């Protein structure tokens, strides 16, 4: 069962409609959102060690995890372009198009669950999906393990990252290493976070007004928490269902996970951190401009036609969610050997 | 007209067949090869400035240079896997397979010309090819320029990299910036280079013997210079033409460039720096193991069946050509705008 509105959001709705002073706005915002931390030490009980992060960095960029030897995690979650591929739906094995828009990997560790429908509980489960999906990397756990075991440097790195295990090169450990690396893919220092931290000048008057509208008009009912979204599931079109180009009828969202009629066209609220970098928008990837996406949301979810001025202000606020990505060195991957499965 | 054998190589052939002492072997080798420099300051008259290298780094990883927004230079010249894609022939737009194996971008600045048939005089000319090739990135100069001009950060970076130009965002300048970055993709410090520099212990006895065989048996007649190849054009199958799986009849090599009968099945001698990292081998990408490639070469080019021991020794020597790649930070690319051409 999904929560439709948290107590904090209810409280926010009780605010007067006039623009709040910066302190008052900050106090309200702190009840709804949270800053992105500079570092994550563990993820769902698993330690984020330097060895796992280093191994995960290699695996994230490793095209040999795909059957073709051409597609890596970074192909669709490109760290240079907002952690996503910025096309409507991803292109995978054989140039097949995937069913949904690729979500950003940045700050994904802070989502309640992974994928648009939350079908993976965490990043370690998520990482196994695209590797096996026929329309994405089209490999198998057996093939991945055979590949990694055929490369002595990988065997040594797995042993170092998972000490004490008799057989550390496993599909599960591949996923744990990728998850560890992904927990370093966080973007602290957004102007919004500096505002939350007490810096009034971090947001200008329009951006502060956009934040106020974002809270008052109900956007924050779904888009809240550290990722300004990604915390819970909600129907797309709660008030008015968008057209089929934005909400294709064939994709019933979380219904495919829960088989509950209540979950038809239900999706995880999109996390809005770095949203200015990840057009096109929605699970269908059919809105190319952020203002357009805000306007569609206001009609579909809030049942209010936001004024153009409000749409512009909210969009200006959303641009303040762009943080500072980590510096990632492109990994030099160990060479294949005679026993490495060949690309197909 | 191609040279078939340099004076230095002729001299080398006059050496006795017995293994030389390290000093003697080094002296011979220094007459044939050269170490990879630690740094290149200019390339074919164009300065390699920090601004051009930085812009070129972004462009090298820029998927929006392709029509699909999915393929970048790094897709087929992957800096993590020896500067190539390690598949027989590259996969491009629409999952089309290209006609030839992707050559490594590492140390490409030292080749006499670019592509297997040398049809591009230098890297700045080469860089324009795959961007426009229908089976690769499938874009056009007009589309590339429109893309780059739609992104203010790129406009500013081009202005900084090409100061004093009224209209710096051009297809030619894109190529110059990529070339500048590529001149930093050099791999000094190979064990072979340390040997050339006077370190006897850098090569073991087998590797030194492999070098001696490489010189004495004639490999160095084509594979010489700083890149141990890449300096001139030679017929594939000068003594015995390999089978059609290795030398497909439809690809007549440099003949397509010169229209000279003499150039049928003529290719640029493969540069052998980092060759241990870039399987599969030959323009057709049909030899997966280095020993196999050495054996095919000995039959096709030298007309001698090398002994298994010699093949192993030459292969061991070729492994000493693996150098140290530069540390490359994965670039954060500027976001698209409303006027950026969309992926197709």
XYZ file of C-alpha atoms in Angstrom:
688
model
C 0.000 0.000 0.000
C 1.383 3.362 -0.896
C 1.261 6.481 1.232
C -0.391 9.275 -0.659
C 0.778 12.123 1.498
C 3.128 12.296 4.435
C 2.450 14.254 7.577
C 5.211 16.667 6.653
C 3.572 17.375 3.313
C 0.194 17.859 4.994
C 1.840 20.408 7.241
C 3.340 22.125 4.251
C -0.081 22.442 2.672
C -1.239 24.372 5.696
C 1.225 27.156 4.920
C -0.175 30.439 3.703
C 0.047 30.955 -0.051
C 2.182 34.042 0.178
C 5.922 33.631 -0.414
C 7.628 32.699 2.810
C 10.742 34.345 4.111
C 13.878 32.341 3.412
C 14.095 30.993 6.968
C 10.485 29.877 7.014
C 10.806 28.306 3.548
C 13.975 26.522 4.604
C 12.322 25.141 7.709
C 9.429 23.781 5.664
C 11.782 22.377 3.059
C 13.923 20.650 5.674
C 10.792 18.836 6.825
C 10.282 17.479 3.313
C 13.698 17.046 1.743
C 17.247 16.280 2.784
C 20.665 17.165 1.456
C 22.720 14.652 -0.478
C 25.520 13.448 1.795
C 29.110 13.822 0.658
C 29.816 10.129 1.189
C 28.037 6.835 1.835
C 29.825 4.301 4.049
C 27.520 1.325 3.643
C 24.516 0.346 1.588
C 21.757 -1.918 2.925
C 24.144 -3.635 5.276
C 26.976 -4.133 2.790
C 30.171 -2.172 3.392
C 31.351 0.181 0.675
C 35.049 -0.704 0.699
C 37.703 0.825 -1.515
C 38.324 -2.584 -3.116
C 34.661 -3.060 -4.018
C 34.347 0.461 -5.368
C 37.431 -0.006 -7.530
C 36.212 -3.353 -8.850
C 32.742 -1.898 -9.370
C 34.170 1.008 -11.349
C 35.735 -1.440 -13.783
C 32.569 -3.525 -14.004
C 30.387 -0.454 -14.559
C 32.390 0.350 -17.695
C 32.910 -3.318 -18.680
C 31.454 -4.034 -22.147
C 32.187 -7.741 -21.785
C 29.289 -8.009 -19.356
C 27.165 -7.808 -22.512
C 26.904 -10.579 -25.068
C 28.035 -8.221 -27.830
C 31.039 -6.866 -25.868
C 29.854 -3.402 -26.857
C 27.332 -2.387 -24.167
C 28.263 -1.528 -20.580
C 26.272 -0.105 -17.662
C 27.650 3.279 -18.705
C 26.088 2.980 -22.165
C 22.606 3.692 -20.799
C 23.661 5.312 -17.498
C 26.302 7.587 -19.009
C 28.164 9.393 -16.231
C 28.958 12.222 -18.646
C 25.348 13.009 -19.454
C 23.564 13.117 -16.130
C 23.901 9.400 -15.435
C 21.406 8.513 -18.182
C 21.444 8.193 -21.971
C 19.189 11.104 -22.830
C 17.220 9.234 -25.466
C 13.514 8.363 -25.108
C 14.137 4.689 -24.418
C 17.489 2.948 -24.364
C 19.065 1.169 -27.299
C 20.306 -2.321 -26.466
C 21.491 -5.578 -28.026
C 20.798 -5.675 -31.749
C 19.650 -2.024 -31.615
C 16.465 -3.080 -29.842
C 14.676 -0.267 -28.070
C 13.845 -0.807 -24.425
C 10.368 -0.148 -23.061
C 11.214 2.715 -20.686
C 13.446 5.746 -20.288
C 16.742 5.026 -18.549
C 16.766 6.516 -15.027
C 19.871 8.290 -13.786
C 22.368 6.273 -11.783
C 23.425 9.380 -9.848
C 22.052 9.287 -6.299
C 20.161 6.101 -7.147
C 21.377 4.696 -3.824
C 18.866 6.980 -2.105
C 15.806 5.608 -3.924
C 13.431 3.372 -2.006
C 13.789 0.760 -4.753
C 15.072 0.597 -8.327
C 13.477 0.747 -11.795
C 10.424 2.839 -12.659
C 8.223 0.193 -11.088
C 10.462 -0.522 -8.092
C 10.792 -4.178 -9.035
C 14.361 -4.334 -7.699
C 14.678 -3.761 -3.967
C 18.132 -2.252 -4.246
C 21.032 -1.537 -6.577
C 22.593 -4.966 -6.180
C 19.383 -6.515 -7.457
C 18.973 -3.867 -10.135
C 22.465 -4.451 -11.511
C 21.562 -8.012 -12.463
C 18.591 -6.967 -14.568
C 20.018 -5.176 -17.618
C 22.924 -7.631 -17.854
C 20.402 -10.410 -18.520
C 17.654 -8.521 -20.338
C 17.410 -9.639 -23.958
C 16.804 -6.073 -25.150
C 19.699 -4.672 -23.129
C 22.976 -6.550 -22.564
C 21.563 -9.983 -23.345
C 24.021 -12.011 -21.292
C 23.545 -14.693 -18.636
C 24.970 -15.165 -15.138
C 26.891 -18.203 -16.402
C 28.417 -16.270 -19.274
C 29.348 -13.343 -17.013
C 31.028 -15.613 -14.465
C 32.865 -17.506 -17.216
C 34.054 -14.180 -18.630
C 35.287 -12.838 -15.313
C 36.928 -16.128 -14.320
C 38.798 -16.243 -17.631
C 40.620 -13.004 -16.762
C 43.209 -13.467 -13.980
C 43.236 -9.789 -12.950
C 39.502 -9.922 -12.305
C 39.846 -13.108 -10.272
C 42.433 -11.374 -8.103
C 40.305 -8.259 -7.711
C 37.237 -10.264 -6.689
C 39.355 -12.109 -4.124
C 40.523 -8.780 -2.724
C 37.043 -7.260 -2.676
C 35.403 -10.328 -1.114
C 38.065 -11.675 1.224
C 37.661 -15.068 2.821
C 35.318 -16.450 0.181
C 36.278 -19.743 -1.420
C 34.725 -18.758 -4.758
C 34.455 -14.971 -4.870
C 33.802 -14.593 -8.608
C 30.021 -14.816 -8.617
C 27.169 -12.986 -10.306
C 25.988 -11.792 -6.885
C 29.399 -10.346 -6.063
C 29.521 -8.636 -9.445
C 26.296 -6.914 -8.453
C 27.608 -6.022 -4.975
C 30.724 -4.436 -6.475
C 28.698 -2.431 -8.989
C 26.398 -1.339 -6.161
C 29.405 -0.235 -4.098
C 30.702 1.871 -6.995
C 27.240 3.311 -7.581
C 27.004 4.498 -3.994
C 29.920 6.802 -4.854
C 27.902 8.268 -7.726
C 26.313 10.961 -5.624
C 26.133 14.654 -6.359
C 26.394 16.824 -3.266
C 26.698 20.595 -3.337
C 23.587 21.455 -5.376
C 22.488 25.038 -4.871
C 19.308 23.709 -3.287
C 21.399 21.826 -0.740
C 23.408 24.932 0.012
C 20.113 26.742 0.598
C 18.961 23.955 2.921
C 22.267 24.322 4.733
C 21.594 27.970 5.503
C 22.911 29.892 2.478
C 20.069 32.258 1.520
C 21.958 33.512 -1.520
C 22.177 30.026 -3.027
C 18.703 30.475 -4.539
C 17.481 33.663 -6.184
C 13.980 35.041 -5.656
C 12.476 33.152 -8.625
C 14.007 29.865 -7.506
C 12.769 30.337 -3.950
C 9.320 31.113 -5.296
C 9.546 27.969 -7.420
C 10.365 25.932 -4.338
C 7.393 27.499 -2.545
C 5.071 26.646 -5.448
C 6.577 23.144 -5.613
C 5.575 22.659 -1.965
C 2.285 24.555 -1.890
C 0.825 23.130 -5.065
C 1.490 19.556 -4.012
C 4.490 18.462 -6.135
C 6.304 17.644 -2.901
C 3.543 15.226 -1.934
C 5.279 12.708 -4.195
C 8.661 14.282 -4.880
C 10.254 14.471 -1.462
C 13.124 12.983 0.546
C 16.817 13.322 -0.241
C 16.273 12.578 -3.940
C 13.242 14.885 -4.257
C 11.387 11.768 -5.414
C 12.163 8.093 -5.693
C 10.654 7.383 -2.265
C 7.230 5.939 -3.055
C 4.754 4.899 -5.771
C 1.908 6.930 -7.214
C -0.499 6.667 -10.134
C 0.510 8.638 -13.227
C -2.637 10.562 -14.088
C -4.079 10.631 -10.563
C -6.317 13.520 -11.614
C -6.236 13.441 -15.403
C -4.601 10.729 -17.439
C -2.122 12.097 -19.998
C -2.359 11.088 -23.653
C -1.068 7.743 -24.896
C 2.130 9.286 -26.261
C 3.171 10.194 -22.706
C 1.439 7.292 -20.921
C 1.388 4.331 -23.326
C -1.542 2.045 -22.476
C 0.551 -1.087 -22.766
C 2.833 -0.159 -19.882
C 0.850 -0.546 -16.672
C 3.798 0.216 -14.432
C 3.854 -1.347 -10.998
C 0.852 -3.524 -11.825
C 3.339 -5.875 -13.495
C 5.127 -6.229 -10.143
C 2.200 -6.529 -7.744
C -0.661 -7.754 -9.978
C -2.934 -5.474 -7.981
C -5.533 -3.482 -9.900
C -4.789 -0.562 -7.628
C -1.293 -0.428 -9.105
C -2.295 0.083 -12.732
C -0.266 2.968 -14.200
C 1.482 3.374 -10.869
C 5.152 4.335 -11.026
C 7.840 5.311 -8.592
C 7.848 9.099 -8.375
C 10.823 10.210 -10.457
C 13.762 11.389 -8.356
C 14.380 14.978 -9.429
C 18.038 15.419 -8.477
C 19.931 16.575 -11.616
C 16.670 16.506 -13.561
C 17.882 19.410 -15.719
C 20.474 17.022 -17.185
C 18.263 14.041 -17.977
C 15.786 14.985 -20.701
C 13.687 13.497 -22.166
C 11.264 12.963 -19.287
C 8.772 10.410 -17.918
C 9.026 6.642 -18.149
C 8.111 7.020 -21.807
C 10.781 9.652 -22.458
C 8.301 11.704 -24.433
C 8.698 15.190 -22.932
C 11.853 16.915 -24.134
C 11.630 20.112 -22.154
C 11.513 20.463 -18.422
C 8.875 23.202 -18.496
C 6.689 20.947 -20.604
C 7.145 18.113 -18.097
C 6.225 20.396 -15.194
C 3.094 21.564 -17.021
C 2.020 17.980 -17.809
C 2.559 16.986 -14.185
C 0.497 19.889 -12.906
C -2.451 18.859 -15.071
C -2.148 15.107 -14.603
C -1.254 14.931 -10.928
C -2.478 18.128 -9.319
C -5.509 18.960 -11.422
C -4.459 22.573 -11.569
C -3.315 24.401 -14.636
C -0.259 26.112 -13.230
C 0.251 29.613 -14.557
C 3.110 29.986 -17.015
C 4.902 32.015 -14.393
C 4.578 29.235 -11.820
C 5.767 26.639 -14.330
C 8.809 28.784 -15.058
C 9.493 29.292 -11.346
C 9.223 25.571 -10.553
C 11.503 24.828 -13.524
C 13.996 27.382 -12.232
C 13.883 25.663 -8.838
C 14.442 22.253 -10.434
C 17.617 23.563 -12.055
C 19.000 24.189 -8.553
C 18.943 20.410 -7.941
C 21.986 19.895 -10.162
C 24.844 18.774 -7.932
C 28.538 18.117 -8.367
C 29.313 14.674 -9.781
C 32.357 12.784 -8.531
C 35.565 12.733 -10.559
C 35.697 9.280 -12.140
C 38.833 7.997 -13.809
C 38.065 5.947 -16.881
C 39.181 2.415 -15.976
C 41.789 0.409 -17.824
C 40.229 -3.050 -18.063
C 42.212 -6.275 -17.950
C 42.650 -8.040 -21.285
C 40.659 -11.058 -22.383
C 42.348 -14.431 -22.597
C 41.989 -17.438 -24.855
C 39.164 -18.784 -22.682
C 37.118 -15.572 -22.523
C 33.756 -16.126 -24.233
C 33.773 -14.255 -27.534
C 31.299 -11.564 -28.503
C 28.123 -12.693 -30.233
C 55.326 3.601 -54.341
C 55.971 1.690 -51.184
C 59.351 0.769 -49.833
C 59.626 -2.942 -49.365
C 62.619 -2.916 -47.078
C 64.583 -0.127 -45.475
C 68.350 0.011 -45.365
C 68.231 -0.537 -41.627
C 66.230 -3.701 -42.078
C 68.615 -4.930 -44.778
C 71.431 -4.400 -42.324
C 69.513 -6.312 -39.699
C 69.137 -9.245 -42.068
C 72.883 -9.432 -42.294
C 73.094 -10.275 -38.598
C 74.118 -13.797 -37.694
C 71.270 -16.070 -36.676
C 72.644 -16.686 -33.224
C 71.137 -14.711 -30.355
C 72.917 -11.407 -29.968
C 74.143 -10.028 -26.698
C 71.780 -7.474 -25.215
C 73.932 -4.522 -26.267
C 74.213 -5.721 -29.839
C 70.488 -6.500 -30.012
C 69.682 -3.087 -28.580
C 71.852 -1.340 -31.127
C 70.140 -3.169 -33.978
C 66.716 -2.487 -32.503
C 67.462 1.204 -32.083
C 68.157 1.339 -35.814
C 64.687 -0.056 -36.529
C 62.369 1.168 -33.779
C 62.023 4.138 -31.461
C 60.613 4.636 -27.997
C 57.221 6.245 -27.488
C 57.800 9.788 -26.183
C 56.245 10.824 -22.898
C 54.562 13.833 -24.476
C 53.739 15.339 -27.884
C 53.783 19.139 -28.150
C 52.401 19.579 -31.652
C 50.908 17.436 -34.367
C 51.439 18.160 -38.078
C 51.898 21.859 -37.425
C 48.935 22.253 -35.067
C 49.737 23.050 -31.435
C 48.493 20.649 -28.770
C 47.186 23.187 -26.260
C 45.565 22.384 -22.942
C 42.306 23.971 -24.152
C 42.177 21.820 -27.281
C 43.021 18.655 -25.358
C 40.281 19.367 -22.826
C 37.708 20.098 -25.533
C 38.859 17.045 -27.465
C 38.469 14.851 -24.403
C 34.815 15.854 -24.175
C 34.257 15.371 -27.903
C 35.962 11.957 -27.875
C 33.352 10.736 -25.365
C 30.481 12.778 -26.883
C 27.610 10.511 -28.008
C 25.765 13.456 -29.554
C 28.284 13.461 -32.394
C 26.307 10.415 -33.573
C 22.803 10.595 -35.002
C 21.548 8.148 -32.372
C 23.179 9.989 -29.433
C 24.490 6.606 -28.326
C 27.805 6.145 -30.168
C 30.962 8.111 -29.400
C 34.554 7.798 -30.622
C 35.182 5.806 -27.443
C 32.565 3.212 -28.425
C 34.870 1.684 -31.043
C 38.172 3.076 -29.702
C 37.539 2.185 -26.070
C 40.327 3.595 -23.912
C 39.668 0.874 -21.350
C 40.267 -2.009 -23.736
C 43.455 -1.149 -25.575
C 41.962 1.771 -27.481
C 39.839 -0.528 -29.645
C 36.571 -2.442 -29.281
C 37.943 -5.965 -29.378
C 35.245 -7.309 -31.674
C 35.941 -8.531 -35.229
C 34.417 -5.484 -36.896
C 32.768 -2.557 -35.149
C 29.054 -2.247 -34.483
C 27.590 1.088 -35.546
C 24.324 2.899 -36.203
C 21.394 0.495 -36.334
C 23.699 -2.358 -35.227
C 25.330 -2.380 -38.650
C 28.691 -4.105 -38.754
C 31.555 -2.146 -40.234
C 33.827 -3.654 -42.867
C 37.088 -3.678 -40.877
C 38.492 -4.181 -37.401
C 38.766 -1.001 -35.365
C 42.431 0.049 -34.983
C 43.665 1.272 -31.625
C 43.651 5.000 -30.992
C 46.624 4.681 -28.641
C 49.790 6.018 -30.285
C 47.849 6.557 -33.516
C 49.519 9.957 -33.753
C 52.714 8.148 -34.738
C 51.221 6.354 -37.750
C 52.148 7.597 -41.231
C 48.437 7.893 -42.031
C 45.136 6.670 -40.593
C 42.753 3.773 -41.344
C 43.853 0.343 -42.536
C 44.246 1.741 -46.036
C 45.789 5.059 -45.015
C 43.023 7.035 -46.679
C 43.200 9.777 -44.037
C 46.477 11.670 -43.961
C 46.246 12.399 -40.246
C 44.063 12.171 -37.177
C 42.199 15.406 -37.888
C 41.081 13.969 -41.214
C 40.396 10.556 -39.699
C 38.150 12.014 -36.993
C 35.698 13.252 -39.608
C 35.221 9.819 -41.167
C 33.353 7.730 -38.587
C 31.184 10.686 -37.570
C 29.749 10.744 -41.098
C 29.911 7.055 -42.038
C 26.433 5.602 -42.373
C 27.485 2.351 -40.722
C 29.203 4.138 -37.824
C 27.895 7.378 -36.282
C 25.765 8.366 -39.275
C 25.799 12.110 -38.669
C 26.653 15.044 -40.936
C 28.929 18.064 -40.503
C 25.848 20.304 -40.482
C 24.170 18.274 -37.760
C 27.344 18.187 -35.665
C 27.839 21.942 -35.922
C 24.158 22.578 -35.119
C 24.485 20.291 -32.090
C 27.622 21.969 -30.763
C 26.296 25.491 -31.416
C 23.109 24.695 -29.498
C 25.113 24.090 -26.310
C 26.543 27.331 -24.829
C 29.316 25.594 -22.878
C 30.645 24.059 -26.088
C 30.524 27.406 -27.877
C 32.611 28.914 -25.071
C 35.085 26.016 -25.120
C 35.572 26.243 -28.881
C 36.185 29.977 -28.542
C 38.821 29.282 -25.897
C 40.474 26.492 -27.872
C 40.517 28.435 -31.154
C 41.084 32.029 -30.058
C 40.685 34.871 -32.506
C 38.343 33.011 -34.849
C 35.056 34.700 -35.705
C 33.215 31.375 -35.983
C 35.194 28.767 -34.049
C 32.499 26.059 -33.866
C 33.268 24.195 -37.070
C 33.526 20.579 -38.138
C 37.218 21.118 -38.888
C 37.868 22.482 -35.401
C 35.984 19.551 -33.872
C 38.465 17.322 -35.679
C 41.465 19.402 -34.569
C 40.353 19.211 -30.932
C 39.838 15.446 -31.114
C 43.257 15.125 -32.745
C 44.830 17.186 -29.962
C 43.282 14.905 -27.324
C 44.370 11.835 -29.255
C 47.980 12.987 -29.254
C 47.820 12.571 -25.462
C 46.734 8.958 -25.892
C 50.236 7.594 -25.959
C 51.626 4.744 -23.928
C 55.252 5.249 -22.910
C 57.117 2.985 -20.522
C 56.622 -0.350 -22.278
C 59.180 -2.941 -21.214
C 60.504 -2.893 -24.775
C 61.110 0.847 -24.471
C 62.904 0.358 -21.185
C 65.080 -2.199 -22.925
C 65.785 0.259 -25.751
C 66.691 2.810 -23.091
C 69.394 0.561 -21.682
C 67.649 -1.657 -19.128
C 68.789 -5.194 -19.972
C 66.523 -6.701 -17.325
C 63.393 -5.228 -18.908
C 63.212 -8.207 -21.275
C 63.834 -11.790 -20.252
C 65.794 -14.240 -22.400
C 62.729 -15.495 -24.288
C 61.541 -11.988 -25.039
C 64.974 -10.956 -26.267
C 65.100 -14.020 -28.451
C 61.631 -13.103 -29.759
C 62.900 -9.653 -30.646
C 65.867 -11.209 -32.424
C 63.585 -13.541 -34.412
C 61.247 -10.614 -35.143
C 64.194 -8.792 -36.710
C 66.025 -11.709 -38.328
C 63.018 -13.368 -39.899
C 61.828 -10.152 -41.526
C 58.823 -9.043 -39.412
C 60.602 -5.746 -38.829
C 60.757 -5.139 -42.561
C 57.182 -3.899 -42.294
C 56.673 -3.477 -38.541
C 59.204 -0.830 -37.598
C 59.396 2.762 -36.382
C 58.082 4.081 -33.067
C 54.790 2.174 -33.448
C 56.444 -1.066 -34.566
C 54.294 -0.726 -37.682
C 51.922 1.853 -39.075
C 54.690 3.426 -41.171
C 54.067 2.078 -44.673
C 51.872 -0.106 -46.906
C 52.433 -3.721 -47.872
C 50.460 -6.464 -49.571
C 48.748 -8.931 -47.249
C 49.798 -12.272 -48.615
C 53.050 -11.121 -50.189
C 54.239 -14.736 -50.254
C 51.092 -16.788 -49.728
C 47.604 -15.333 -49.663
C 45.677 -16.333 -46.530
C 42.220 -17.874 -46.804
C 39.134 -15.768 -47.472
C 38.107 -15.822 -43.818
C 41.238 -13.826 -42.927
C 41.552 -11.902 -46.212
C 38.035 -11.416 -47.605
C 38.194 -11.036 -51.392
C 35.816 -8.104 -51.415
C 38.139 -5.848 -49.438
C 41.002 -4.854 -51.707
C 42.560 -2.519 -49.177
C 44.517 0.444 -50.459
C 43.372 -0.241 -54.019
C 40.196 1.632 -53.091
C 42.313 4.684 -52.291
C 44.798 4.669 -55.168
C 42.975 2.667 -57.891
C 46.334 1.144 -58.709
C 46.435 -2.573 -59.451
C 49.671 -2.771 -57.520
C 47.727 -1.824 -54.388
C 45.260 -4.708 -54.426
C 45.139 -6.282 -50.958
C 47.674 -3.742 -49.750
C 47.205 -2.490 -46.191
C 49.090 -0.313 -43.787
C 51.268 -2.588 -41.660
C 49.462 -2.881 -38.333
C 51.147 -0.898 -35.563
C 52.030 -3.432 -32.889
C 52.186 -1.235 -29.780
C 49.798 -2.719 -27.170
C 48.935 -5.512 -29.604
C 48.433 -7.917 -26.691
C 45.364 -5.851 -25.738
C 43.656 -5.587 -29.119
C 42.524 -9.035 -30.250
C 41.015 -10.026 -32.590
C 43.639 -9.354 -35.250
C 43.984 -8.298 -38.903
C 41.709 -5.905 -40.783
C 39.154 -8.681 -40.824
C 39.406 -9.313 -37.080
C 39.467 -13.033 -37.683
C 42.429 -14.178 -35.594
C 41.635 -14.273 -31.893
C 44.997 -15.305 -30.530
C 48.258 -13.484 -30.921
C 50.248 -16.662 -31.514
C 47.838 -17.582 -34.281
C 48.276 -14.138 -35.859
C 52.066 -14.441 -35.699
C 51.915 -17.861 -37.348
C 49.622 -16.613 -40.136
C 51.929 -13.662 -40.748
C 54.985 -15.879 -40.947
C 53.342 -18.005 -43.628
C 51.672 -15.200 -45.562
C 54.368 -12.554 -45.439
C 57.653 -14.321 -44.855
C 57.081 -17.625 -46.565
C 58.630 -19.453 -43.662
C 56.846 -21.743 -41.280
C 58.199 -20.398 -38.002
C 58.841 -23.092 -35.440
C 56.368 -23.179 -32.569
C 59.184 -22.057 -30.332
C 59.884 -19.020 -32.500
C 56.175 -18.155 -32.658
C 56.019 -18.297 -28.871
C 59.158 -16.189 -28.539
C 57.901 -13.531 -30.966
C 54.557 -13.508 -29.124
C 56.381 -13.070 -25.822
C 58.284 -10.146 -27.338
C 55.040 -8.578 -28.597
C 53.686 -8.619 -25.042
C 56.555 -6.319 -24.040
C 55.071 -3.611 -26.307
C 52.264 -2.914 -23.825
C 52.837 0.572 -22.435
C 51.268 2.706 -19.744
C 48.117 4.496 -20.859
C 47.436 8.014 -19.617
C 45.010 8.602 -16.756
C 41.846 9.964 -18.387
C 39.086 11.504 -16.325
C 35.673 10.659 -17.689
C 34.275 13.998 -18.887
C 31.100 15.608 -17.652
C 29.426 16.847 -20.841
C 27.345 20.006 -21.062
C 23.582 19.477 -21.242
C 21.557 19.705 -24.429
C 19.189 22.618 -24.917
C 15.817 23.059 -26.601
C 17.548 23.639 -29.955
C 19.858 20.611 -29.831
C 18.972 18.203 -32.670
C 17.268 15.185 -31.148
C 18.460 11.615 -31.517
C 17.192 9.684 -34.511
